[in-house]
Amino acid sequence: MKKSKLAPLKTPAPEPQRICIDIGCGKNPKAGFIGIDAIDFGQKHVHDVRKGIPFKANTVDEVNSSHFVEHLTGAERVPFFNELYRVMKIGAVATIVTPNWSHACAYGDPTHQWPPMSPWWPLYLDKTWRDGNAPHVDYKCDFIGTVAGSWDARLNGRNP
């Protein structure tokens, strides 16, 4: 009679915890996201991201940032997007919401910085476009970006 061996049960390794961050979250971090804001609203991280994003390189799966980037000066946006690129995994998605330059809310908040965000800004985050059109900008990031819409319905047809 042939003896058979019992193989030990293999339990699958637990799925790694996704790291999703909400930068400039204010009082309402996105559900399931780790909140980061320079002002203490009770979120997990009280941190000014102009001094870096408090995560290791290539560890963040998803980013949300709603109505934050327009509070950075034009010069501060360059290191912010470079730092965002550093912490994000390849294939990670960042959703950045800003007021459109054509809407009064872009100018109404006195804490918004110049220049207002236009549909052109995602182009500067794309290395291929930048190499041919704006080699003077010190971005190190390489994002593929699109503009999803506008407060001004007349402009929506111009956006991809």
Coordinates of N, CA and C in Angstrom, one line a residue:
M1 N 0.8 -1.2 0.0 CA 0.0 0.0 0.0 C 0.9 1.2 0.0
K2 N 0.6 2.1 -0.8 CA 1.3 3.4 -1.0 C 0.9 4.4 0.0
K3 N 1.8 5.0 0.7 CA 1.4 6.1 1.6 C 1.4 7.4 0.9
S4 N 0.5 8.2 1.3 CA 0.5 9.6 0.8 C 0.7 10.6 1.9
K5 N 1.3 11.7 1.5 CA 1.6 12.7 2.5 C 0.6 13.8 2.4
L6 N 0.3 14.3 3.6 CA -0.6 15.4 3.6 C 0.2 16.7 3.5
A7 N -0.2 17.5 2.6 CA 0.5 18.8 2.4 C -0.1 19.8 3.4
P8 N 0.8 20.7 4.0 CA 0.2 21.7 4.9 C -0.7 22.6 4.1
L9 N -1.7 23.1 4.8 CA -2.6 24.0 4.2 C -1.9 25.3 3.9
K10 N -2.1 25.9 2.8 CA -1.5 27.2 2.5 C -2.6 28.2 2.6
T11 N -2.4 29.1 3.5 CA -3.3 30.2 3.7 C -2.7 31.4 2.9
P12 N -3.6 32.0 2.1 CA -3.1 33.1 1.3 C -2.6 34.2 2.2
A13 N -1.6 34.9 1.7 CA -1.0 36.0 2.4 C -2.1 37.1 2.4
P14 N -2.2 37.9 3.5 CA -3.2 38.9 3.5 C -2.9 40.0 2.5
E15 N -3.9 40.6 1.9 CA -3.7 41.6 0.9 C -3.0 42.8 1.6
P16 N -2.0 43.4 1.0 CA -1.4 44.6 1.6 C -2.4 45.7 1.8
Q17 N -2.3 46.4 2.8 CA -3.2 47.5 3.1 C -2.9 48.6 2.0
R18 N -4.0 49.1 1.3 CA -3.8 50.2 0.4 C -3.6 51.5 1.2
I19 N -2.7 52.3 0.7 CA -2.5 53.6 1.3 C -3.1 54.6 0.3
C20 N -4.1 55.3 0.9 CA -4.9 56.3 0.1 C -4.8 57.6 1.0
I21 N -4.4 58.7 0.4 CA -4.2 59.9 1.2 C -5.0 61.0 0.6
D22 N -5.5 61.9 1.5 CA -6.3 63.1 1.1 C -5.5 64.3 1.6
I23 N -4.9 65.0 0.6 CA -4.1 66.1 0.9 C -4.9 67.4 0.9
G24 N -4.7 68.1 2.1 CA -5.5 69.4 2.2 C -7.0 69.0 2.6
C25 N -7.1 68.0 3.4 CA -8.5 67.4 3.6 C -9.4 68.3 4.4
G26 N -8.9 69.2 5.1 CA -9.8 70.1 5.9 C -10.5 69.2 7.0
K27 N -11.7 69.6 7.2 CA -12.6 68.9 8.2 C -13.1 67.6 7.8
N28 N -13.1 67.3 6.5 CA -13.7 66.1 5.9 C -12.8 65.3 5.0
P29 N -11.9 64.5 5.6 CA -11.1 63.6 4.7 C -12.1 62.7 4.0
K30 N -11.7 62.4 2.7 CA -12.5 61.4 1.9 C -12.5 60.1 2.7
A31 N -13.7 59.4 2.7 CA -13.9 58.2 3.3 C -12.8 57.1 2.9
G32 N -12.2 56.5 3.8 CA -11.2 55.5 3.5 C -9.8 56.0 3.2
F33 N -9.6 57.3 3.3 CA -8.4 58.0 3.0 C -7.8 58.5 4.3
I34 N -6.4 58.6 4.3 CA -5.7 59.2 5.4 C -5.6 60.7 5.2
G35 N -6.1 61.5 6.1 CA -6.2 62.9 6.0 C -4.8 63.6 6.3
I36 N -4.4 64.5 5.5 CA -3.2 65.3 5.7 C -3.6 66.8 5.5
D37 N -3.4 67.6 6.5 CA -3.6 69.1 6.4 C -2.7 69.8 7.3
A38 N -2.3 71.0 7.0 CA -1.4 71.8 7.8 C -2.2 72.3 9.1
I39 N -3.5 72.4 9.0 CA -4.3 72.8 10.1 C -4.9 71.6 10.8
D40 N -4.9 71.6 12.1 CA -5.4 70.4 12.9 C -6.9 70.5 12.9
F41 N -7.5 69.6 12.1 CA -9.0 69.4 12.1 C -9.4 68.1 12.7
G42 N -8.4 67.4 13.3 CA -8.6 66.0 13.9 C -8.2 64.9 12.9
Q43 N -7.6 65.2 11.8 CA -7.2 64.2 10.8 C -6.0 63.5 11.3
K44 N -5.5 62.5 10.7 CA -4.4 61.7 11.1 C -3.1 62.5 11.1
H45 N -2.8 63.2 10.0 CA -1.5 63.9 9.9 C -1.8 65.4 9.9
V46 N -1.2 66.1 10.8 CA -1.1 67.6 10.8 C 0.3 67.9 10.3
H47 N 0.3 68.3 9.0 CA 1.6 68.4 8.3 C 1.4 69.3 7.1
D48 N 2.4 70.2 6.9 CA 2.4 71.1 5.8 C 3.2 70.4 4.7
V49 N 2.4 70.0 3.6 CA 3.1 69.2 2.6 C 4.0 70.1 1.7
R50 N 4.1 71.3 1.9 CA 5.2 72.1 1.3 C 6.6 71.7 1.8
K51 N 6.6 71.0 2.9 CA 7.8 70.5 3.5 C 8.0 69.0 3.2
G52 N 7.2 68.5 2.3 CA 7.3 67.1 1.9 C 6.0 66.3 2.3
I53 N 5.8 65.2 1.7 CA 4.7 64.3 2.0 C 5.2 63.2 2.8
P54 N 4.6 63.0 4.0 CA 5.2 62.1 5.0 C 4.9 60.6 4.7
F55 N 5.3 60.1 3.5 CA 5.2 58.7 3.2 C 6.5 58.4 2.4
K56 N 6.9 57.1 2.5 CA 8.0 56.6 1.7 C 7.8 56.6 0.2
A57 N 8.8 56.6 -0.5 CA 8.7 56.6 -2.0 C 8.0 55.3 -2.5
N58 N 7.1 55.5 -3.5 CA 6.4 54.4 -4.1 C 5.5 53.6 -3.2
T59 N 4.9 54.2 -2.3 CA 4.0 53.5 -1.3 C 2.5 53.9 -1.4
V60 N 2.2 55.0 -2.0 CA 0.8 55.5 -2.0 C 0.1 55.0 -3.2
D61 N -1.1 54.4 -3.0 CA -1.9 53.8 -4.0 C -2.9 54.8 -4.7
E62 N -3.4 55.8 -3.9 CA -4.3 56.7 -4.5 C -4.3 58.0 -3.7
V63 N -4.5 59.1 -4.4 CA -4.4 60.5 -3.8 C -5.7 61.2 -4.2
N64 N -6.2 61.9 -3.2 CA -7.3 62.8 -3.4 C -6.8 64.2 -2.9
S65 N -7.1 65.2 -3.6 CA -6.8 66.6 -3.1 C -7.8 67.5 -3.8
S66 N -8.8 68.0 -2.9 CA -9.8 68.8 -3.4 C -9.7 70.2 -2.9
H67 N -9.5 71.2 -3.8 CA -9.4 72.6 -3.4 C -8.3 72.9 -2.5
F68 N -7.1 72.3 -2.8 CA -5.9 72.6 -2.1 C -4.8 73.2 -3.0
V69 N -4.6 72.7 -4.1 CA -3.5 73.1 -5.0 C -3.5 74.6 -5.3
E70 N -4.7 75.1 -5.4 CA -4.8 76.6 -5.7 C -4.3 77.5 -4.6
H71 N -4.1 76.9 -3.4 CA -3.6 77.6 -2.3 C -2.1 77.7 -2.2
L72 N -1.4 76.9 -3.1 CA 0.0 77.0 -3.3 C 0.4 78.0 -4.3
T73 N 1.5 78.7 -4.1 CA 2.0 79.6 -5.1 C 2.4 78.8 -6.4
G74 N 2.5 79.5 -7.5 CA 2.9 78.8 -8.7 C 4.3 78.1 -8.5
A75 N 5.2 78.8 -7.8 CA 6.5 78.1 -7.5 C 6.4 77.0 -6.6
E76 N 5.5 77.0 -5.6 CA 5.3 75.9 -4.7 C 4.7 74.6 -5.3
R77 N 4.0 74.8 -6.4 CA 3.3 73.7 -7.1 C 4.3 72.8 -7.7
V78 N 5.4 73.3 -8.2 CA 6.4 72.4 -8.8 C 7.0 71.4 -7.8
P79 N 7.5 71.8 -6.6 CA 8.0 70.7 -5.7 C 6.8 69.9 -5.1
F80 N 5.6 70.4 -5.0 CA 4.5 69.6 -4.6 C 4.2 68.5 -5.5
F81 N 4.1 68.7 -6.8 CA 3.9 67.7 -7.7 C 5.1 66.7 -7.9
N82 N 6.3 67.2 -7.7 CA 7.4 66.3 -7.7 C 7.4 65.4 -6.5
E83 N 7.0 65.9 -5.4 CA 6.9 65.1 -4.2 C 5.7 64.1 -4.3
L84 N 4.6 64.5 -4.8 CA 3.5 63.6 -5.0 C 3.9 62.5 -5.9
Y85 N 4.7 62.7 -7.0 CA 5.2 61.7 -7.9 C 6.1 60.7 -7.1
R86 N 6.9 61.3 -6.2 CA 7.8 60.4 -5.5 C 7.1 59.4 -4.6
V87 N 6.0 59.8 -3.9 CA 5.4 58.9 -3.0 C 4.4 57.9 -3.7
M88 N 3.9 58.2 -4.9 CA 2.9 57.4 -5.5 C 3.5 56.2 -6.2
K89 N 2.8 55.0 -6.1 CA 3.2 53.8 -6.8 C 3.0 54.0 -8.3
I90 N 3.7 53.3 -9.1 CA 3.4 53.3 -10.6 C 2.0 52.8 -10.8
G91 N 1.3 53.5 -11.5 CA -0.1 53.1 -11.8 C -1.1 53.7 -10.8
A92 N -0.6 54.4 -9.8 CA -1.5 55.0 -8.8 C -2.2 56.2 -9.5
V93 N -3.4 56.6 -8.9 CA -4.2 57.6 -9.4 C -4.3 58.8 -8.4
A94 N -4.2 60.0 -8.9 CA -4.4 61.2 -8.1 C -5.5 62.0 -8.7
T95 N -6.5 62.3 -7.9 CA -7.6 63.1 -8.3 C -7.4 64.5 -7.7
I96 N -7.1 65.5 -8.5 CA -6.8 66.9 -8.0 C -8.0 67.7 -8.5
V97 N -8.7 68.3 -7.6 CA -9.8 69.2 -7.9 C -9.4 70.6 -7.6
T98 N -9.6 71.5 -8.6 CA -9.3 72.9 -8.4 C -10.4 73.7 -9.1
P99 N -10.5 75.0 -8.6 CA -11.5 75.8 -9.4 C -10.9 76.2 -10.7
N100 N -11.8 76.2 -11.7 CA -11.3 76.6 -13.1 C -11.1 78.1 -13.1
W101 N -10.1 78.5 -13.8 CA -9.7 79.9 -14.0 C -10.9 80.8 -14.4
S102 N -11.8 80.2 -15.1 CA -12.9 81.0 -15.7 C -14.1 81.2 -14.7
H103 N -14.0 80.7 -13.5 CA -15.1 80.8 -12.6 C -14.7 81.8 -11.5
A104 N -15.7 82.5 -11.0 CA -15.4 83.5 -10.0 C -14.8 82.9 -8.7
C105 N -15.1 81.7 -8.4 CA -14.5 81.1 -7.2 C -13.0 81.0 -7.2
A106 N -12.4 81.0 -8.4 CA -11.0 81.0 -8.5 C -10.4 82.3 -8.0
Y107 N -11.1 83.3 -8.0 CA -10.7 84.6 -7.6 C -11.3 85.1 -6.3
G108 N -12.4 84.5 -5.9 CA -13.1 84.9 -4.7 C -12.5 84.7 -3.4
D109 N -11.7 83.6 -3.3 CA -11.1 83.3 -2.0 C -9.7 84.0 -2.0
P110 N -9.6 84.9 -1.0 CA -8.3 85.7 -0.9 C -7.1 84.9 -0.6
T111 N -7.3 83.6 -0.2 CA -6.1 82.7 0.1 C -5.7 82.0 -1.1
H112 N -6.4 82.1 -2.3 CA -5.9 81.4 -3.5 C -4.7 82.2 -4.0
Q113 N -3.8 81.4 -4.6 CA -2.6 82.0 -5.1 C -2.6 82.1 -6.6
W114 N -1.8 83.0 -7.1 CA -1.7 83.2 -8.6 C -0.6 82.3 -9.1
P115 N -0.7 81.8 -10.3 CA -1.8 81.9 -11.2 C -3.0 81.0 -10.9
P116 N -4.2 81.3 -11.4 CA -5.3 80.3 -11.2 C -5.0 79.1 -12.0
M117 N -5.7 78.0 -11.7 CA -5.5 76.8 -12.4 C -6.2 76.8 -13.7
S118 N -5.5 76.5 -14.8 CA -6.2 76.5 -16.1 C -6.1 75.1 -16.7
P119 N -6.8 74.8 -17.8 CA -6.7 73.4 -18.3 C -5.3 73.1 -18.9
W120 N -4.4 74.0 -18.9 CA -3.0 73.8 -19.3 C -2.2 73.1 -18.3
W121 N -2.5 73.2 -17.0 CA -1.6 72.8 -16.0 C -1.2 71.3 -16.0
P122 N -2.2 70.4 -16.4 CA -1.8 69.0 -16.5 C -0.7 68.7 -17.5
L123 N -0.6 69.5 -18.6 CA 0.4 69.4 -19.6 C 1.8 69.5 -19.0
Y124 N 2.0 70.4 -18.0 CA 3.3 70.6 -17.4 C 3.8 69.4 -16.6
L125 N 2.8 68.6 -16.2 CA 3.2 67.4 -15.4 C 3.6 66.2 -16.2
D126 N 3.4 66.3 -17.5 CA 3.8 65.2 -18.4 C 5.2 65.5 -19.0
K127 N 6.1 64.6 -18.7 CA 7.5 64.8 -19.1 C 7.7 64.9 -20.6
T128 N 7.0 64.1 -21.4 CA 7.1 64.1 -22.8 C 6.7 65.5 -23.4
W129 N 5.5 66.0 -22.9 CA 5.1 67.3 -23.4 C 6.1 68.4 -22.9
R130 N 6.5 68.3 -21.6 CA 7.4 69.3 -21.1 C 8.7 69.4 -21.8
D131 N 9.3 68.2 -22.1 CA 10.5 68.2 -22.8 C 10.5 69.0 -24.1
G132 N 9.4 68.9 -24.8 CA 9.3 69.6 -26.1 C 8.8 71.1 -26.0
N133 N 8.1 71.4 -24.9 CA 7.4 72.7 -24.8 C 7.8 73.6 -23.6
A134 N 8.3 73.0 -22.6 CA 8.6 73.8 -21.4 C 9.8 73.2 -20.6
P135 N 10.9 73.1 -21.3 CA 12.1 72.4 -20.7 C 12.7 73.3 -19.5
H136 N 12.2 74.5 -19.4 CA 12.7 75.4 -18.4 C 12.1 75.2 -17.0
V137 N 11.0 74.4 -17.0 CA 10.3 74.1 -15.7 C 11.0 72.9 -15.0
D138 N 11.2 73.1 -13.7 CA 12.0 72.1 -12.9 C 11.1 70.9 -12.4
Y139 N 10.1 70.5 -13.1 CA 9.4 69.3 -12.7 C 10.2 68.1 -12.9
K140 N 10.1 67.1 -12.0 CA 10.8 65.8 -12.1 C 9.7 64.8 -12.4
C141 N 8.4 65.1 -12.2 CA 7.3 64.2 -12.2 C 7.0 63.8 -13.7
D142 N 6.2 62.8 -13.8 CA 5.8 62.4 -15.2 C 4.4 61.8 -15.0
F143 N 3.4 62.7 -15.0 CA 2.0 62.3 -14.9 C 1.3 62.4 -16.2
I144 N 0.3 61.6 -16.4 CA -0.7 61.7 -17.5 C -1.9 62.3 -16.9
G145 N -2.3 63.5 -17.3 CA -3.4 64.2 -16.7 C -4.4 64.6 -17.7
T146 N -5.6 64.7 -17.2 CA -6.7 65.2 -18.1 C -7.5 66.2 -17.2
V147 N -8.2 67.1 -17.9 CA -9.2 68.0 -17.3 C -10.6 67.4 -17.4
A148 N -11.2 67.2 -16.3 CA -12.5 66.5 -16.4 C -13.7 67.4 -16.7
G149 N -13.6 68.7 -16.4 CA -14.8 69.5 -16.7 C -14.6 70.9 -16.2
S150 N -15.6 71.7 -16.3 CA -15.4 73.1 -16.0 C -16.7 73.6 -15.3
W151 N -16.6 74.6 -14.5 CA -17.7 75.2 -13.9 C -18.5 75.9 -15.0
D152 N -17.8 76.3 -16.0 CA -18.5 77.0 -17.1 C -18.8 76.0 -18.2
A153 N -20.1 75.7 -18.3 CA -20.6 74.7 -19.3 C -20.1 75.0 -20.7
R154 N -19.9 76.3 -21.0 CA -19.5 76.6 -22.4 C -18.1 76.0 -22.7
L155 N -17.3 75.8 -21.7 CA -15.9 75.3 -21.9 C -15.8 73.8 -21.9
N156 N -16.8 73.1 -21.4 CA -16.8 71.6 -21.3 C -16.4 70.9 -22.6
G157 N -16.9 71.4 -23.7 CA -16.6 70.8 -25.0 C -15.2 70.8 -25.3
R158 N -14.4 71.8 -24.8 CA -13.0 71.9 -25.1 C -12.1 70.9 -24.3
N159 N -12.7 70.4 -23.2 CA -11.9 69.5 -22.3 C -12.1 68.1 -22.8
P160 N -11.0 67.2 -22.7 CA -11.1 65.9 -23.2 C -12.1 65.1 -22.3

